[in-house]
């Protein structure tokens, strides 16, 4: 259960970083 929660947290972090990178690219364009 704890491992699953950890995996979910890592997934959320990856998605957050990806979205932030896309937003930064959009601002640069």
PDB file of C-alpha atoms in Angstrom:
ATOM      1  CA  UNK A   1       0.000   0.000   0.000  1.00  0.00           C
ATOM      2  CA  UNK A   2       2.794   2.403   0.916  1.00  0.00           C
ATOM      3  CA  UNK A   3       4.736   1.438  -2.218  1.00  0.00           C
ATOM      4  CA  UNK A   4       1.653   2.091  -4.375  1.00  0.00           C
ATOM      5  CA  UNK A   5       1.208   5.505  -2.753  1.00  0.00           C
ATOM      6  CA  UNK A   6       4.874   6.273  -3.420  1.00  0.00           C
ATOM      7  CA  UNK A   7       4.517   5.288  -7.084  1.00  0.00           C
ATOM      8  CA  UNK A   8       1.427   7.482  -7.422  1.00  0.00           C
ATOM      9  CA  UNK A   9       3.292  10.408  -5.839  1.00  0.00           C
ATOM     10  CA  UNK A  10       6.205   9.986  -8.253  1.00  0.00           C
ATOM     11  CA  UNK A  11       3.777   9.880 -11.184  1.00  0.00           C
ATOM     12  CA  UNK A  12       2.130  13.123 -10.040  1.00  0.00           C
ATOM     13  CA  UNK A  13       5.544  14.775  -9.690  1.00  0.00           C
ATOM     14  CA  UNK A  14       6.549  13.692 -13.218  1.00  0.00           C
ATOM     15  CA  UNK A  15       3.303  15.042 -14.681  1.00  0.00           C
ATOM     16  CA  UNK A  16       3.720  18.312 -12.753  1.00  0.00           C
ATOM     17  CA  UNK A  17       7.271  18.777 -14.067  1.00  0.00           C
ATOM     18  CA  UNK A  18       6.148  17.988 -17.626  1.00  0.00           C
ATOM     19  CA  UNK A  19       3.289  20.490 -17.436  1.00  0.00           C
ATOM     20  CA  UNK A  20       5.598  23.143 -15.982  1.00  0.00           C
ATOM     21  CA  UNK A  21       8.115  22.589 -18.793  1.00  0.00           C
ATOM     22  CA  UNK A  22       5.360  22.902 -21.414  1.00  0.00           C
ATOM     23  CA  UNK A  23       4.126  26.137 -19.813  1.00  0.00           C
ATOM     24  CA  UNK A  24       7.668  27.560 -19.844  1.00  0.00           C
ATOM     25  CA  UNK A  25       8.061  26.635 -23.531  1.00  0.00           C
ATOM     26  CA  UNK A  26       4.706  28.296 -24.257  1.00  0.00           C
ATOM     27  CA  UNK A  27       5.865  31.480 -22.554  1.00  0.00           C
ATOM     28  CA  UNK A  28       9.110  31.450 -24.529  1.00  0.00           C
ATOM     29  CA  UNK A  29       7.152  31.108 -27.775  1.00  0.00           C
TER      30      UNK A  29
END
